[in-house]
Amino acid sequence: MASAVSASQIAAREAMIDSQLKPCGVVSPRVSAAFFAVPREAFVAAGRRGLAYVDAPQPLKPGRELLAPLSLGLLVEHAEIQPNDKVLIVGTGSGYSAAIVSQLSNSVVALESDSELAAEARDNLAAYAEVRVVEGPLEKGWAEAAPYSLILIDGAVEELPVELIAQLAEGGRLLAIVVGSDGVSRAAKGIRRAGLLPLEPFAEAPGAVLPSFGKAPAFQF
């Protein structure tokens, strides 16, 4: 894919890895190679391709965005993805996260609830044989292919649905950006043990809250 883009875009991809990811703890050679292999500019809106490698989220449509490179990089780094991992990506958007993860795992299910974004992801990921794009409510996961050894939520959450946790295998990992009670978003990792999934934050990471992952409004008299 690199041959289809300009030398300046390739240089921008290298700069993203060297100046945004590595200095902030995304240091795995496999993860760096995955981010270099995937052209981020192919997954952003056509009019914003010149901004693809800026250390900022990229809007996809109202309420949805491509995570900033570092936010996604932190999730992928701490997921410690192996080739035999069975991965569910929740809220894949235009498919960038699925393309990255497919460089590390041989089995990726990319779930999207928005029909337009799902269609875009299918087009963008047509050449990625390891990825299957499916469409449905994000909070319900994709039970058809469960259990998963890894669930990566491509966005922020305030609450995790029980139905999604149930699709994670015992000993499986879940990575997400969690909005704390202080309003700060942090990348977090959880390992399911005895049916429980405590999440441990490890780095601040911005991200928009995905549809259906916000807190339910408090009851008021």
mmCIF file of C-alpha atoms in Angstrom:
data_model
loop_
_atom_site.group_PDB
_atom_site.id
_atom_site.type_symbol
_atom_site.label_atom_id
_atom_site.label_comp_id
_atom_site.label_asym_id
_atom_site.label_seq_id
_atom_site.Cartn_x
_atom_site.Cartn_y
_atom_site.Cartn_z
ATOM 1 C CA MET A 1 0.000 0.000 0.000
ATOM 2 C CA ALA A 2 2.897 2.355 0.673
ATOM 3 C CA SER A 3 3.662 2.580 -3.041
ATOM 4 C CA ALA A 4 0.257 4.176 -3.679
ATOM 5 C CA VAL A 5 1.068 7.234 -1.548
ATOM 6 C CA SER A 6 3.639 9.988 -1.854
ATOM 7 C CA ALA A 7 7.075 10.035 -0.289
ATOM 8 C CA SER A 8 5.926 12.900 1.931
ATOM 9 C CA GLN A 9 3.093 10.779 3.317
ATOM 10 C CA ILE A 10 5.501 7.939 4.042
ATOM 11 C CA ALA A 11 7.804 10.414 5.776
ATOM 12 C CA ALA A 12 4.826 11.709 7.779
ATOM 13 C CA ARG A 13 4.021 8.135 8.856
ATOM 14 C CA GLU A 14 7.603 7.646 10.028
ATOM 15 C CA ALA A 15 7.482 10.950 11.896
ATOM 16 C CA MET A 16 4.230 9.914 13.610
ATOM 17 C CA ILE A 17 5.920 6.779 14.905
ATOM 18 C CA ASP A 18 9.174 8.474 15.928
ATOM 19 C CA SER A 19 7.801 11.699 17.409
ATOM 20 C CA GLN A 20 4.327 10.783 18.694
ATOM 21 C CA LEU A 21 4.292 7.082 19.537
ATOM 22 C CA LYS A 22 7.765 6.028 20.666
ATOM 23 C CA PRO A 23 8.456 8.956 23.069
ATOM 24 C CA CYS A 24 5.182 8.188 24.884
ATOM 25 C CA GLY A 25 5.727 4.486 25.447
ATOM 26 C CA VAL A 26 4.575 2.856 22.224
ATOM 27 C CA VAL A 27 7.877 1.078 21.665
ATOM 28 C CA SER A 28 7.124 -2.471 20.489
ATOM 29 C CA PRO A 29 8.813 -3.062 17.107
ATOM 30 C CA ARG A 30 5.788 -5.096 16.001
ATOM 31 C CA VAL A 31 3.424 -2.245 16.841
ATOM 32 C CA SER A 32 5.652 0.307 15.091
ATOM 33 C CA ALA A 33 5.734 -1.924 12.016
ATOM 34 C CA ALA A 34 1.931 -2.202 12.074
ATOM 35 C CA PHE A 35 1.489 1.573 12.203
ATOM 36 C CA PHE A 36 3.991 2.014 9.385
ATOM 37 C CA ALA A 37 2.306 -0.637 7.217
ATOM 38 C CA VAL A 38 -1.124 1.035 7.271
ATOM 39 C CA PRO A 39 -1.678 4.350 5.438
ATOM 40 C CA ARG A 40 -3.695 6.437 7.893
ATOM 41 C CA GLU A 41 -4.533 8.914 5.135
ATOM 42 C CA ALA A 42 -6.664 6.222 3.437
ATOM 43 C CA PHE A 43 -9.000 6.107 6.435
ATOM 44 C CA VAL A 44 -9.722 9.817 6.976
ATOM 45 C CA ALA A 45 -12.106 12.057 5.058
ATOM 46 C CA ALA A 46 -10.747 12.899 1.594
ATOM 47 C CA GLY A 47 -10.486 16.598 2.399
ATOM 48 C CA ARG A 48 -8.440 15.953 5.527
ATOM 49 C CA ARG A 49 -5.759 13.614 4.197
ATOM 50 C CA GLY A 50 -3.120 16.281 4.601
ATOM 51 C CA LEU A 51 -3.890 16.263 8.337
ATOM 52 C CA ALA A 52 -3.925 12.487 8.724
ATOM 53 C CA TYR A 53 -0.711 12.316 10.771
ATOM 54 C CA VAL A 54 -1.362 15.245 13.088
ATOM 55 C CA ASP A 55 -1.435 14.094 16.728
ATOM 56 C CA ALA A 56 -5.161 14.664 16.995
ATOM 57 C CA PRO A 57 -8.402 12.776 16.371
ATOM 58 C CA GLN A 58 -9.901 13.005 12.895
ATOM 59 C CA PRO A 59 -13.670 13.573 12.555
ATOM 60 C CA LEU A 60 -15.542 10.903 10.605
ATOM 61 C CA LYS A 61 -19.088 12.186 11.115
ATOM 62 C CA PRO A 62 -20.959 13.915 13.952
ATOM 63 C CA GLY A 63 -20.154 12.138 17.201
ATOM 64 C CA ARG A 64 -17.605 9.781 15.645
ATOM 65 C CA GLU A 65 -13.897 10.150 15.118
ATOM 66 C CA LEU A 66 -10.666 8.367 14.307
ATOM 67 C CA LEU A 67 -8.687 8.228 17.552
ATOM 68 C CA ALA A 68 -5.513 10.288 17.725
ATOM 69 C CA PRO A 69 -2.503 8.130 16.772
ATOM 70 C CA LEU A 70 -1.163 8.058 20.330
ATOM 71 C CA SER A 71 -4.498 7.067 21.881
ATOM 72 C CA LEU A 72 -4.806 4.105 19.531
ATOM 73 C CA GLY A 73 -1.110 3.337 19.832
ATOM 74 C CA LEU A 74 -1.335 3.046 23.614
ATOM 75 C CA LEU A 75 -4.273 0.648 23.373
ATOM 76 C CA VAL A 76 -2.518 -1.535 20.810
ATOM 77 C CA GLU A 77 0.810 -1.503 22.677
ATOM 78 C CA HIS A 78 -0.738 -2.619 25.958
ATOM 79 C CA ALA A 79 -2.979 -5.191 24.272
ATOM 80 C CA GLU A 80 0.152 -7.270 23.513
ATOM 81 C CA ILE A 81 -1.545 -8.771 20.454
ATOM 82 C CA GLN A 82 -0.349 -12.156 19.235
ATOM 83 C CA PRO A 83 -1.042 -13.850 15.877
ATOM 84 C CA ASN A 84 -3.376 -16.412 17.454
ATOM 85 C CA ASP A 85 -5.503 -13.806 19.257
ATOM 86 C CA LYS A 86 -9.160 -13.709 18.289
ATOM 87 C CA VAL A 87 -9.950 -10.005 18.332
ATOM 88 C CA LEU A 88 -13.177 -8.014 18.436
ATOM 89 C CA ILE A 89 -12.886 -4.317 17.661
ATOM 90 C CA VAL A 90 -15.897 -2.347 18.858
ATOM 91 C CA GLY A 91 -16.656 0.840 16.937
ATOM 92 C CA THR A 92 -14.192 0.407 14.107
ATOM 93 C CA GLY A 93 -15.374 3.546 12.287
ATOM 94 C CA SER A 94 -13.663 3.757 8.898
ATOM 95 C CA GLY A 95 -11.551 0.689 9.723
ATOM 96 C CA TYR A 96 -8.149 2.128 10.659
ATOM 97 C CA SER A 97 -7.893 0.326 13.992
ATOM 98 C CA ALA A 98 -8.884 -2.967 12.370
ATOM 99 C CA ALA A 99 -6.212 -2.513 9.712
ATOM 100 C CA ILE A 100 -3.574 -1.897 12.392
ATOM 101 C CA VAL A 101 -4.648 -4.885 14.488
ATOM 102 C CA SER A 102 -4.753 -7.135 11.420
ATOM 103 C CA GLN A 103 -0.987 -6.661 11.108
ATOM 104 C CA LEU A 104 -0.648 -8.360 14.505
ATOM 105 C CA SER A 105 -3.498 -10.899 14.640
ATOM 106 C CA ASN A 106 -4.807 -13.405 12.122
ATOM 107 C CA SER A 107 -8.458 -13.067 13.194
ATOM 108 C CA VAL A 108 -10.192 -9.694 13.550
ATOM 109 C CA VAL A 109 -13.922 -8.978 13.763
ATOM 110 C CA ALA A 110 -14.577 -5.259 13.263
ATOM 111 C CA LEU A 111 -17.978 -4.164 14.597
ATOM 112 C CA GLU A 112 -19.656 -0.929 13.527
ATOM 113 C CA SER A 113 -23.176 0.306 14.272
ATOM 114 C CA ASP A 114 -23.352 3.132 11.728
ATOM 115 C CA SER A 115 -24.302 1.761 8.303
ATOM 116 C CA GLU A 116 -22.387 4.443 6.377
ATOM 117 C CA LEU A 117 -19.220 3.907 8.382
ATOM 118 C CA ALA A 118 -19.609 0.130 8.104
ATOM 119 C CA ALA A 119 -19.799 0.418 4.313
ATOM 120 C CA GLU A 120 -16.748 2.680 4.309
ATOM 121 C CA ALA A 121 -14.851 0.229 6.503
ATOM 122 C CA ARG A 122 -15.692 -2.658 4.162
ATOM 123 C CA ASP A 123 -14.308 -0.693 1.235
ATOM 124 C CA ASN A 124 -11.206 0.409 3.117
ATOM 125 C CA LEU A 125 -10.513 -3.096 4.422
ATOM 126 C CA ALA A 126 -11.212 -5.049 1.238
ATOM 127 C CA ALA A 127 -7.543 -5.975 0.915
ATOM 128 C CA TYR A 128 -7.189 -7.014 4.579
ATOM 129 C CA ALA A 129 -8.061 -10.711 4.498
ATOM 130 C CA GLU A 130 -7.779 -11.108 8.273
ATOM 131 C CA VAL A 131 -10.628 -8.658 8.940
ATOM 132 C CA ARG A 132 -14.362 -9.328 8.877
ATOM 133 C CA VAL A 133 -16.532 -6.202 9.109
ATOM 134 C CA VAL A 134 -19.912 -6.727 10.787
ATOM 135 C CA GLU A 135 -22.736 -4.326 11.538
ATOM 136 C CA GLY A 136 -24.791 -4.126 14.725
ATOM 137 C CA PRO A 137 -25.242 -2.299 18.055
ATOM 138 C CA LEU A 138 -21.840 -1.664 19.599
ATOM 139 C CA GLU A 139 -22.970 -2.349 23.163
ATOM 140 C CA LYS A 140 -24.097 -5.865 22.211
ATOM 141 C CA GLY A 141 -20.754 -6.909 20.741
ATOM 142 C CA TRP A 142 -20.791 -9.751 18.231
ATOM 143 C CA ALA A 143 -21.789 -12.936 20.013
ATOM 144 C CA GLU A 144 -21.702 -15.037 16.849
ATOM 145 C CA ALA A 145 -17.898 -15.221 16.907
ATOM 146 C CA ALA A 146 -17.381 -15.132 20.710
ATOM 147 C CA PRO A 147 -15.498 -15.824 22.871
ATOM 148 C CA TYR A 148 -12.660 -13.434 22.071
ATOM 149 C CA SER A 149 -9.211 -13.411 23.616
ATOM 150 C CA LEU A 150 -9.071 -9.643 23.070
ATOM 151 C CA ILE A 151 -11.690 -6.912 22.815
ATOM 152 C CA LEU A 152 -10.446 -3.477 21.798
ATOM 153 C CA ILE A 153 -12.922 -0.611 22.033
ATOM 154 C CA ASP A 154 -12.064 2.040 19.450
ATOM 155 C CA GLY A 155 -13.223 5.008 21.482
ATOM 156 C CA ALA A 156 -14.072 6.107 24.992
ATOM 157 C CA VAL A 157 -16.557 4.590 27.415
ATOM 158 C CA GLU A 158 -18.175 5.693 30.648
ATOM 159 C CA GLU A 159 -19.678 2.270 31.339
ATOM 160 C CA LEU A 160 -19.030 -1.227 29.979
ATOM 161 C CA PRO A 161 -22.099 -3.301 29.030
ATOM 162 C CA VAL A 162 -22.292 -6.690 30.750
ATOM 163 C CA GLU A 163 -23.216 -8.287 27.418
ATOM 164 C CA LEU A 164 -19.906 -7.204 25.936
ATOM 165 C CA ILE A 165 -17.843 -8.434 28.883
ATOM 166 C CA ALA A 166 -19.558 -11.828 28.608
ATOM 167 C CA GLN A 167 -18.051 -12.279 25.122
ATOM 168 C CA LEU A 168 -14.513 -12.105 26.490
ATOM 169 C CA ALA A 169 -12.851 -15.455 27.183
ATOM 170 C CA GLU A 170 -11.575 -16.226 30.668
ATOM 171 C CA GLY A 171 -8.103 -14.694 30.819
ATOM 172 C CA GLY A 172 -8.924 -12.470 27.840
ATOM 173 C CA ARG A 173 -8.013 -8.793 27.727
ATOM 174 C CA LEU A 174 -10.122 -5.717 27.107
ATOM 175 C CA LEU A 175 -8.635 -2.344 26.182
ATOM 176 C CA ALA A 176 -10.577 0.896 26.129
ATOM 177 C CA ILE A 177 -10.376 4.586 26.904
ATOM 178 C CA VAL A 178 -12.307 5.113 30.115
ATOM 179 C CA VAL A 179 -13.743 8.446 31.238
ATOM 180 C CA GLY A 180 -13.140 8.711 34.971
ATOM 181 C CA SER A 181 -15.294 10.379 37.593
ATOM 182 C CA ASP A 182 -12.926 13.352 37.331
ATOM 183 C CA GLY A 183 -13.785 13.721 33.655
ATOM 184 C CA VAL A 184 -10.295 12.697 32.493
ATOM 185 C CA SER A 185 -10.047 10.043 29.763
ATOM 186 C CA ARG A 186 -7.457 7.334 30.339
ATOM 187 C CA ALA A 187 -6.420 4.275 28.378
ATOM 188 C CA ALA A 188 -7.175 1.220 30.495
ATOM 189 C CA LYS A 189 -6.692 -2.534 30.402
ATOM 190 C CA GLY A 190 -8.653 -5.326 32.045
ATOM 191 C CA ILE A 191 -8.179 -9.098 32.214
ATOM 192 C CA ARG A 192 -11.253 -11.220 32.757
ATOM 193 C CA ARG A 193 -10.884 -13.545 35.744
ATOM 194 C CA ALA A 194 -13.713 -15.479 37.386
ATOM 195 C CA GLY A 195 -16.170 -13.504 35.292
ATOM 196 C CA LEU A 196 -14.916 -10.154 36.592
ATOM 197 C CA LEU A 197 -13.147 -7.464 34.568
ATOM 198 C CA PRO A 198 -11.431 -4.826 36.700
ATOM 199 C CA LEU A 199 -10.015 -2.063 34.501
ATOM 200 C CA GLU A 200 -6.678 -0.487 35.351
ATOM 201 C CA PRO A 201 -5.880 2.873 33.717
ATOM 202 C CA PHE A 202 -2.286 3.341 32.568
ATOM 203 C CA ALA A 203 -2.093 6.613 30.605
ATOM 204 C CA GLU A 204 -4.135 9.694 29.820
ATOM 205 C CA ALA A 205 -5.622 9.386 26.338
ATOM 206 C CA PRO A 206 -8.312 11.545 24.724
ATOM 207 C CA GLY A 207 -11.227 9.940 22.933
ATOM 208 C CA ALA A 208 -14.890 10.614 22.157
ATOM 209 C CA VAL A 209 -17.435 8.486 24.017
ATOM 210 C CA LEU A 210 -18.938 5.919 21.655
ATOM 211 C CA PRO A 211 -22.717 5.719 21.151
ATOM 212 C CA SER A 212 -24.398 3.643 23.883
ATOM 213 C CA PHE A 213 -21.318 3.711 26.128
ATOM 214 C CA GLY A 214 -22.242 6.782 28.151
ATOM 215 C CA LYS A 215 -23.596 6.642 31.674
ATOM 216 C CA ALA A 216 -27.341 6.333 32.024
ATOM 217 C CA PRO A 217 -28.881 9.608 33.259
ATOM 218 C CA ALA A 218 -29.357 9.656 37.015
ATOM 219 C CA PHE A 219 -32.980 9.336 38.139
ATOM 220 C CA GLN A 220 -34.487 12.594 39.339
ATOM 221 C CA PHE A 221 -37.739 13.195 41.172
#
